[in-house]
Short mmCIF file of C-alpha atoms in Angstrom, two decimals:
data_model
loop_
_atom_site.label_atom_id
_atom_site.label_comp_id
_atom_site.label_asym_id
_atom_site.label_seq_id
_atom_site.Cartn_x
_atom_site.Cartn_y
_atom_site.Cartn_z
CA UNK A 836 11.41 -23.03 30.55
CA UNK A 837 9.27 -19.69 29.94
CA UNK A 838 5.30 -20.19 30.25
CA UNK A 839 5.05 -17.20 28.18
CA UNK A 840 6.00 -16.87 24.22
CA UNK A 841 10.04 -15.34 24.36
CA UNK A 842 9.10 -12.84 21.51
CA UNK A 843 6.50 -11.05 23.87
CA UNK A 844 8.98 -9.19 25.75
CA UNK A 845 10.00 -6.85 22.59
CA UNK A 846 6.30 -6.69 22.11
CA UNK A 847 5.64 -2.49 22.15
CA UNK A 848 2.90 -1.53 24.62
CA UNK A 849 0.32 0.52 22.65
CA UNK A 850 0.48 3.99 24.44
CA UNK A 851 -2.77 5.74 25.04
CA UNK A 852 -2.72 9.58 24.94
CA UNK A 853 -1.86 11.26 28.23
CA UNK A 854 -4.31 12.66 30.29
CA UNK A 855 -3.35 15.60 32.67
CA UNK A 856 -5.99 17.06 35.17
CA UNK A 857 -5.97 20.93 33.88
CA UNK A 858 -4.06 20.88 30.79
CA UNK A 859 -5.88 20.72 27.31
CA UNK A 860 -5.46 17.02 25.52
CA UNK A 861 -5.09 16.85 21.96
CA UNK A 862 -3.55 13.58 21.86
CA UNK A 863 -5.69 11.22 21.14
CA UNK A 864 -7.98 12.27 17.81
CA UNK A 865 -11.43 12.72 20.29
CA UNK A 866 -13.87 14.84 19.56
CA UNK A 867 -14.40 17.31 21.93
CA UNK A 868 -18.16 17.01 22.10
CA UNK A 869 -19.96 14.18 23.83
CA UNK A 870 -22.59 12.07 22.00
CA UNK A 871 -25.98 13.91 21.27
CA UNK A 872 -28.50 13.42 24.18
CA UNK A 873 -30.63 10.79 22.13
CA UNK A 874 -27.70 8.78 21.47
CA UNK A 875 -26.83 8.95 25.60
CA UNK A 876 -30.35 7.90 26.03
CA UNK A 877 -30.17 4.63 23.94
CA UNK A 878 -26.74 3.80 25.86
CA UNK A 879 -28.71 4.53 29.53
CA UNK A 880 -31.58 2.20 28.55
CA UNK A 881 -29.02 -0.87 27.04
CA UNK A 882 -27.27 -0.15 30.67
CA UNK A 883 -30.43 -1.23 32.50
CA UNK A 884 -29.89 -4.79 30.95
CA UNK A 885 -26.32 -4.69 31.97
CA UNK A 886 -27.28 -8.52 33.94
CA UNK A 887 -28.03 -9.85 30.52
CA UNK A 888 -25.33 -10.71 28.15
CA UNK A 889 -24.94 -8.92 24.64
CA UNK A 890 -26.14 -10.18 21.86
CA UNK A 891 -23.22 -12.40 20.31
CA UNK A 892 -23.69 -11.69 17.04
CA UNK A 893 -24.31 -8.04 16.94
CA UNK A 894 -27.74 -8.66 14.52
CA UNK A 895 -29.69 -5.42 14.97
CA UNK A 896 -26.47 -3.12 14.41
CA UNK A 897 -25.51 -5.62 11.88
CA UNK A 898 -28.71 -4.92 9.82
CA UNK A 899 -28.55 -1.14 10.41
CA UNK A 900 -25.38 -0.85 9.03
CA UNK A 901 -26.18 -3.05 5.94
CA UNK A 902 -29.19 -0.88 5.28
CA UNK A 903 -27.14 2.61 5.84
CA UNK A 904 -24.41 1.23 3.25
CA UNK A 905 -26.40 -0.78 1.13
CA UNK A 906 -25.27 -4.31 1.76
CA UNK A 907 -26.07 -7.76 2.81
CA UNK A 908 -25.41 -8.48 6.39
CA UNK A 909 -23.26 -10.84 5.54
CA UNK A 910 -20.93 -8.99 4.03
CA UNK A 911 -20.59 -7.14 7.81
CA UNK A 912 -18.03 -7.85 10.88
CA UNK A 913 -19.03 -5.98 13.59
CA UNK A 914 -16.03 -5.63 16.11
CA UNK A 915 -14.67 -3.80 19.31
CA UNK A 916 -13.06 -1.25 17.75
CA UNK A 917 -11.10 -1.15 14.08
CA UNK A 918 -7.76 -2.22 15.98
CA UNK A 919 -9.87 -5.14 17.29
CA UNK A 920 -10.78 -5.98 13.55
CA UNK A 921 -7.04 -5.54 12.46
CA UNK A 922 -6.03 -8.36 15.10
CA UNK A 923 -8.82 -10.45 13.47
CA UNK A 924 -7.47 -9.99 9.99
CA UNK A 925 -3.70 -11.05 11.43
CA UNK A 926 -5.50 -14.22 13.06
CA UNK A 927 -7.47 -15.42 9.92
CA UNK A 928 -4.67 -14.53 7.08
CA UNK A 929 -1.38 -15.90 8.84
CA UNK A 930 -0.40 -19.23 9.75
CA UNK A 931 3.16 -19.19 10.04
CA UNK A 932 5.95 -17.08 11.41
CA UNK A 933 7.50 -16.08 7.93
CA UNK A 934 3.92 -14.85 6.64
CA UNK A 935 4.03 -11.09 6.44
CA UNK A 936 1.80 -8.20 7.28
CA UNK A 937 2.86 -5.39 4.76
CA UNK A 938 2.20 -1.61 5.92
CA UNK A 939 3.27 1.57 5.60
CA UNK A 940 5.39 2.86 7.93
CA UNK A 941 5.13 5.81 9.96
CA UNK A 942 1.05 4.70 10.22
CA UNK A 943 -1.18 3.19 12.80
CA UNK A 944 0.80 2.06 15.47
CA UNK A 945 -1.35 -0.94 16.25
CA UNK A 946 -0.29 -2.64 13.02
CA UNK A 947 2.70 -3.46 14.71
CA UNK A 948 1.65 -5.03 17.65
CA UNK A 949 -1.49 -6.85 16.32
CA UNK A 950 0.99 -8.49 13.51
CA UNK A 951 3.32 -9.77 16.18
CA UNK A 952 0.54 -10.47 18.66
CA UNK A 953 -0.36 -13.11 15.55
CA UNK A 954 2.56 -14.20 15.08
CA UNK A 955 3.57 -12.90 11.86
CA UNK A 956 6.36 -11.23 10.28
CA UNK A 957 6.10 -7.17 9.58
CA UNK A 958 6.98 -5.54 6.57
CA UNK A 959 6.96 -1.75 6.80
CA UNK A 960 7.77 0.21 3.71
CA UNK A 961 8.72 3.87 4.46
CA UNK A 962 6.18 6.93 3.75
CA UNK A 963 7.18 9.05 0.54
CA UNK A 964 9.15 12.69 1.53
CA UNK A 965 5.63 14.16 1.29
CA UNK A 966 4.25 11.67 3.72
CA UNK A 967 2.21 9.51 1.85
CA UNK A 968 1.98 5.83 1.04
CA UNK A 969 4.07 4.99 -1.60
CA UNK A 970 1.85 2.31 -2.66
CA UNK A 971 4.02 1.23 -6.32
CA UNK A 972 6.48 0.46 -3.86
CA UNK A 973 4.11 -1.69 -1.37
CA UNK A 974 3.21 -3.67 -4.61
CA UNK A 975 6.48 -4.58 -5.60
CA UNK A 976 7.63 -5.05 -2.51
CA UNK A 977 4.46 -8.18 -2.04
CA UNK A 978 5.96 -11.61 -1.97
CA UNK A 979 4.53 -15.00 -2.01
CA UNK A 980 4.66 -15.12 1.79
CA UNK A 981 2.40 -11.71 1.71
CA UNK A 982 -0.52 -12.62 3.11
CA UNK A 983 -2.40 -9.06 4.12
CA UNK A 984 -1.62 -5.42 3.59
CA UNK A 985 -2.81 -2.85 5.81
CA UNK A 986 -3.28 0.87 3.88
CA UNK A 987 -4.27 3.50 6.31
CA UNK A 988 -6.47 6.09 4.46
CA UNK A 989 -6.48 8.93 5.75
CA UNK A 990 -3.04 7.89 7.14
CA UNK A 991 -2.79 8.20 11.20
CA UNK A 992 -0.63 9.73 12.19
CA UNK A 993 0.28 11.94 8.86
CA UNK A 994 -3.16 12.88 7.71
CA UNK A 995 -2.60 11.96 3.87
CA UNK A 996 -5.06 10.09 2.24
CA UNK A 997 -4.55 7.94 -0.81
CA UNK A 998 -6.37 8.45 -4.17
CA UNK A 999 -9.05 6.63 -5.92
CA UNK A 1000 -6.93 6.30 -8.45
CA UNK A 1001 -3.45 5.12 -6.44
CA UNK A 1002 -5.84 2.66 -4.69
CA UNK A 1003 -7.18 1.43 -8.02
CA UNK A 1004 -3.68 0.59 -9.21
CA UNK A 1005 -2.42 -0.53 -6.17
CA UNK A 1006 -4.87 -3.46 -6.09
CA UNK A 1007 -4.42 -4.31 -9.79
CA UNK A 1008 -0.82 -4.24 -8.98
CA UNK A 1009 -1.12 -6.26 -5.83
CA UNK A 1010 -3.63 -8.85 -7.44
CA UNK A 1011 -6.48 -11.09 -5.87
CA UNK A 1012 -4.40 -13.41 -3.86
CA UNK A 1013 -3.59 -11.08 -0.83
CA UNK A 1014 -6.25 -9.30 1.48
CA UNK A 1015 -5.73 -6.15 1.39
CA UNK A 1016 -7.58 -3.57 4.48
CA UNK A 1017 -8.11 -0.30 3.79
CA UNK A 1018 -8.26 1.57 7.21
CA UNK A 1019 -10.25 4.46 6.94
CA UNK A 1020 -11.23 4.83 10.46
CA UNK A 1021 -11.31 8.93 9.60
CA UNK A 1022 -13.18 8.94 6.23
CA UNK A 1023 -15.62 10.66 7.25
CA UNK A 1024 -13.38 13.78 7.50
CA UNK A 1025 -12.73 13.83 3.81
CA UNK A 1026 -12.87 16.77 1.80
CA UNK A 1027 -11.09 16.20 -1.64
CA UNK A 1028 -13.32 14.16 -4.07
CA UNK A 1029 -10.36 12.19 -5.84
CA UNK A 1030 -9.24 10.06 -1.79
CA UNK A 1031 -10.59 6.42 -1.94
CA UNK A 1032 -13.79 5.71 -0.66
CA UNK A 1033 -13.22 1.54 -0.29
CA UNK A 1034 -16.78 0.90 -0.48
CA UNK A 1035 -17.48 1.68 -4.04
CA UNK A 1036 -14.67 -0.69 -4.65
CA UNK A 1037 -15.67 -4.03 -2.71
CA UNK A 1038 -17.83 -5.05 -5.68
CA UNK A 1039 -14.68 -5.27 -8.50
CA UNK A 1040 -12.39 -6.50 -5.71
CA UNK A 1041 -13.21 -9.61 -3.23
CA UNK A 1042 -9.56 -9.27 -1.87
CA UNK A 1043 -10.56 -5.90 -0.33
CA UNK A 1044 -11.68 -5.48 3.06
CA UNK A 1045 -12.75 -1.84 4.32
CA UNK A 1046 -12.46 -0.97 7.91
CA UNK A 1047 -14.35 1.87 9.81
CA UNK A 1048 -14.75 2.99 13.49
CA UNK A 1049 -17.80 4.92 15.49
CA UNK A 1050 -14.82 6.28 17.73
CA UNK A 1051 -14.35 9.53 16.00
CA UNK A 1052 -17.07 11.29 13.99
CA UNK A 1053 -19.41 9.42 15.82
CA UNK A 1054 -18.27 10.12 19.39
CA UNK A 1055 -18.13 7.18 21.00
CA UNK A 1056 -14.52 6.04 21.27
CA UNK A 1057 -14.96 4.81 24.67
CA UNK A 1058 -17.53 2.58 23.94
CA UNK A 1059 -15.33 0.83 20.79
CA UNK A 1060 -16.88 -0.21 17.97
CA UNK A 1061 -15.78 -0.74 14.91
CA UNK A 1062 -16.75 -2.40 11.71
CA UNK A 1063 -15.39 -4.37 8.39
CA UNK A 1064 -17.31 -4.78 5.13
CA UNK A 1065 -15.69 -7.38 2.69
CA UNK A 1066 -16.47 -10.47 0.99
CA UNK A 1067 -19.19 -13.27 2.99
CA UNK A 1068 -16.19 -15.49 3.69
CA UNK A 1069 -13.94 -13.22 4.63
CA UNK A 1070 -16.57 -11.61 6.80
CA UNK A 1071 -17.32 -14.83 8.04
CA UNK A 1072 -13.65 -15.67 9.24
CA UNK A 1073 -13.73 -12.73 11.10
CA UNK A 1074 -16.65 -13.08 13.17
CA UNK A 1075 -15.22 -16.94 14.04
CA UNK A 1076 -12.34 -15.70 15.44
CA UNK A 1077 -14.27 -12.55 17.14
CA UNK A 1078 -14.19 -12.65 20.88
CA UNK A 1079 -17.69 -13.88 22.52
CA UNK A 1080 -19.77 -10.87 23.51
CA UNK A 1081 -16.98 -8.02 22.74
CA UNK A 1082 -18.80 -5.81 21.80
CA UNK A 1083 -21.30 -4.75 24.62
CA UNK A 1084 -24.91 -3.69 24.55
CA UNK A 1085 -24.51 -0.18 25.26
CA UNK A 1086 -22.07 0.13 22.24
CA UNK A 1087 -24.50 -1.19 20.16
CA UNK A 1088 -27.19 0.71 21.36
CA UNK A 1089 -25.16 3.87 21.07
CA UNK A 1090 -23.45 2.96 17.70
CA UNK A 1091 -27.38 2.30 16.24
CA UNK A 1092 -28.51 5.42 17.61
CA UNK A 1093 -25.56 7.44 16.77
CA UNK A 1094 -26.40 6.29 13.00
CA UNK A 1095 -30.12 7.62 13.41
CA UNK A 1096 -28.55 11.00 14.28
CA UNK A 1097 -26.13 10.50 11.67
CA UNK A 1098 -26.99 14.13 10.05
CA UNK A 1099 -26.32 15.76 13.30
CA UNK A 1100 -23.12 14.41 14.40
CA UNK A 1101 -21.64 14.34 10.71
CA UNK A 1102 -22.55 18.11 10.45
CA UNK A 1103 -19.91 18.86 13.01
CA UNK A 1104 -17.09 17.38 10.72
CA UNK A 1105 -17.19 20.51 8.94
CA UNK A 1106 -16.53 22.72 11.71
CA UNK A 1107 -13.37 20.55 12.62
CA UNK A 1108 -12.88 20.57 8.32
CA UNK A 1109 -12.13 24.52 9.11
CA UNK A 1110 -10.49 24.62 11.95
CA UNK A 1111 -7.98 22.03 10.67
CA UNK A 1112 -7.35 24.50 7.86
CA UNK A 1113 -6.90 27.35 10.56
CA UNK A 1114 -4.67 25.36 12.63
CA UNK A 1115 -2.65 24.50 9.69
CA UNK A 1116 -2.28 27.43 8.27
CA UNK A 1117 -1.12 29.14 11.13
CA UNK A 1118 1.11 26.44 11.72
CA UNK A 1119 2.67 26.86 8.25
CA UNK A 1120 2.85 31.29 9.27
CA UNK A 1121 5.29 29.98 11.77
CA UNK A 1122 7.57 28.55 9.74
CA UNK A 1123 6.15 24.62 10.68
CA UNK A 1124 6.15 22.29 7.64
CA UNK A 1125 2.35 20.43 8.09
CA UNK A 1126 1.69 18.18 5.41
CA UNK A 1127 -2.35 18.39 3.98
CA UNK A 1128 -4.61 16.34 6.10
CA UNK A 1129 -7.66 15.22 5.84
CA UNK A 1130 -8.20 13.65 8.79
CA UNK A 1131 -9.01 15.61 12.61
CA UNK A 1132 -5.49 16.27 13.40
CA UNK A 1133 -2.38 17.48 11.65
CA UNK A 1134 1.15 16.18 11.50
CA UNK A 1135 4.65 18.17 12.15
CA UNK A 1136 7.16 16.31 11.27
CA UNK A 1137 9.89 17.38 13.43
CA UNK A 1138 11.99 14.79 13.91
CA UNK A 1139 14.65 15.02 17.17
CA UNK A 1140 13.07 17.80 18.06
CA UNK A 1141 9.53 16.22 18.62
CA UNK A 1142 9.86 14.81 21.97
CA UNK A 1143 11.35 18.82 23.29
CA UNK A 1144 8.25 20.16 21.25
CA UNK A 1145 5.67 18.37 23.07
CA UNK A 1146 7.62 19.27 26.48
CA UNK A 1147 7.12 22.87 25.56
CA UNK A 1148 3.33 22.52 24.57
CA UNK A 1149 2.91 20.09 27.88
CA UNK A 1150 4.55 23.18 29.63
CA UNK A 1151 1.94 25.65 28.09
CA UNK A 1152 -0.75 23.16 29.51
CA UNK A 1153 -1.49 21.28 26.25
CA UNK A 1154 -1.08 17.56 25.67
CA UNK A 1155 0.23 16.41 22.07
CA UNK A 1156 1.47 13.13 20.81
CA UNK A 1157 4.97 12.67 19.95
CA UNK A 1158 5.65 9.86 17.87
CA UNK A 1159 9.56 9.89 18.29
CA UNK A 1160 12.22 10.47 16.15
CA UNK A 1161 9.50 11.05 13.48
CA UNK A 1162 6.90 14.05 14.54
CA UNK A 1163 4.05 14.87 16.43
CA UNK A 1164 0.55 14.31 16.13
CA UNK A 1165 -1.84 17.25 17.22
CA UNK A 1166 -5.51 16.64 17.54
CA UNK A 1167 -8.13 19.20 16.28
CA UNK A 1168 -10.27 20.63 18.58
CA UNK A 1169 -12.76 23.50 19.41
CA UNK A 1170 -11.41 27.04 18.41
CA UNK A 1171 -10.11 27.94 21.94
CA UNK A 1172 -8.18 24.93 22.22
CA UNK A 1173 -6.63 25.00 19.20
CA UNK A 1174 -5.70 28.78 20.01
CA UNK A 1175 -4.18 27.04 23.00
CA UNK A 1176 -1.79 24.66 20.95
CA UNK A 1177 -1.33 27.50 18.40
CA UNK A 1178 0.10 29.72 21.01
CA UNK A 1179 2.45 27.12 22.28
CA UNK A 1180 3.73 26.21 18.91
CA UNK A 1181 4.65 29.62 17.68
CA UNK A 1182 6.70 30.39 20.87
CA UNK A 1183 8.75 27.30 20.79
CA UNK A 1184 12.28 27.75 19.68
CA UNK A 1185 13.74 23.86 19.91
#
């Protein structure tokens, strides 16, 4: 008899962007720029107490973050990472094998594996021909055995966001008695006014959890954290089932101080705001369909031909992310490296 659970072995391996010595990466939704020298400082002087444990419950970024969004702390899960706080959500809502994690599907490709690592049942409903969440067709598809539904806005890896509006609907539709997680890991990439912002929904909707990350606008991805505002006893069932000491004291140094600086690294967003709308433009000159994002990267969806596509641009020295049979995911970068992936793109002929 197997020590290990049988349904591990299909289990897919989360696959981290590649990383080739010489050869531009744009695989992986980083920012190009490393954290701002005060928010390095805060990181070196947590590192000096690197003998002392963390603090477990992760009180002083805790309280900065319910002052910066104008909450109680209770109503705040610190975690390592969003994915981290996506596992949590599998672990508190499902019991059972036949309870189901809804999502849409291409999206995050952790939903997968976090809902099997709880043992629960997926349910993927496909994207909409314009790449979007078809979210009348996530609520109807809800059954009694639906216990949470993961909506990924802006959507990784297509870049479309959902509407204040859809969302509005979709939760009236969906009703109180399912959690529902709106992933917005890249919100603060937004441009168009009418995308959900979660938080100015929590209030109306206790069901609703909102998940963010300090791994992209923020910089500090390889630090992981990540953070959920809901309802106190949903919040509270998260931190129970929270690793001890996961999230470190140099990430919460960082993640405080990156928030003090908050003008300065958010000001940056709007140079990758343009060059997205370079890149994609150029991408549509060339005959590439590239569905609106508003997130740091854009989306070709180029089915069979993805996995020769990113060949080519690995070939031309840059690194995309093929998400095969569907498309490719291309990061946004600084000008000359998106020049780089532009260059490669409009001489492929796959």
């Amino acid at each position: 008899m197997s020590l290990i659970r049988a349904d591990l072995e299909s289990l897919p391996a989360y696959v981290p962007g590649r990383a080739i010595p010489g050869a531009i990466k744009l695989a992986s939704n980083e920012v190009p720029l490393p954290p701002p020298p005060a928010v390095l400082a805060a990181i070196a002087e947590a590192a000096a107490s690197a003998n002392r444990y963390p603090d477990l419950a992760v009180s002083a970024l805790t309280a900065r973050l319910a002052d910066a969004l104008g909450v109680t702390a209770e109503r705040i899960a610190v975690g390592c990472g969003s994915v981290s706080l996506c596992q949590q959500l599998v672990q508190v809502t499902c019991r059972e094998t036949t309870d189901e994690v809804m999502f849409a599907w291409r999206s995050f490709e952790a939903y997968p594996i976090v809902t099997q690592i709880g043992a629960a049942t997926a349910r993927t409903l496909p994207l909409t021909p314009d790449f979007r969440h078809d979210l009348d067709a996530m609520a109807t598809a809800v059954t009694p055995n639906t216990r949470l539904i993961l909506v990924c806005s802006p959507n990784n890896p297509t870049g479309t966001a959902v509407t204040h509006a859809e969302f509005e609907r979709f939760l009236a539709a969906v009703g109180p008695d399912v959690l529902v997680a709106l992933d917005e890991a890249y919100h603060e990439y937004v441009t168009d006014q009418d995308v959900v912002d979660g938080m100015t929904l929590l209030d109306a909707h206790p069901n609703l959890v909102v998940l963010r990350t300090f791994s992209k606008a923020y910089r500090l991805a390889g630090l992981r954290v990540g953070y959920a505002v809901g309802a106190p006893d949903v919040v509270l069932a998260l931190r129970k089932v929270c690793s001890p000491f996961s999230v470190s004291s140099g990430a919460q140094a960082g993640a405080i101080a990156a928030l003090d600086h908050a003008a300065e690294l958010l000001a940056s967003c709007a140079e990758v705001v343009s060059e997205r709308t370079r890149v994609r433009d150029a991408l549509l000159a060339a005959g590439y369909t590239v569905p609106p994002t508003q997130a740091n990267f854009v989306w070709l969806p180029l089915g069979e031909r993805s996995a020769p596509f990113a060949a080519h641009c690995l070939d031309h020295k840059v690194i995309v992310r093929p998400f095969a049979p569907d498309g490719v995911r291309v990061t946004v970068s600084t000008p000359e490296e998106n020049d780089a992936f532009v260059d490669a793109a409009a001489s492929f002929a796959g």
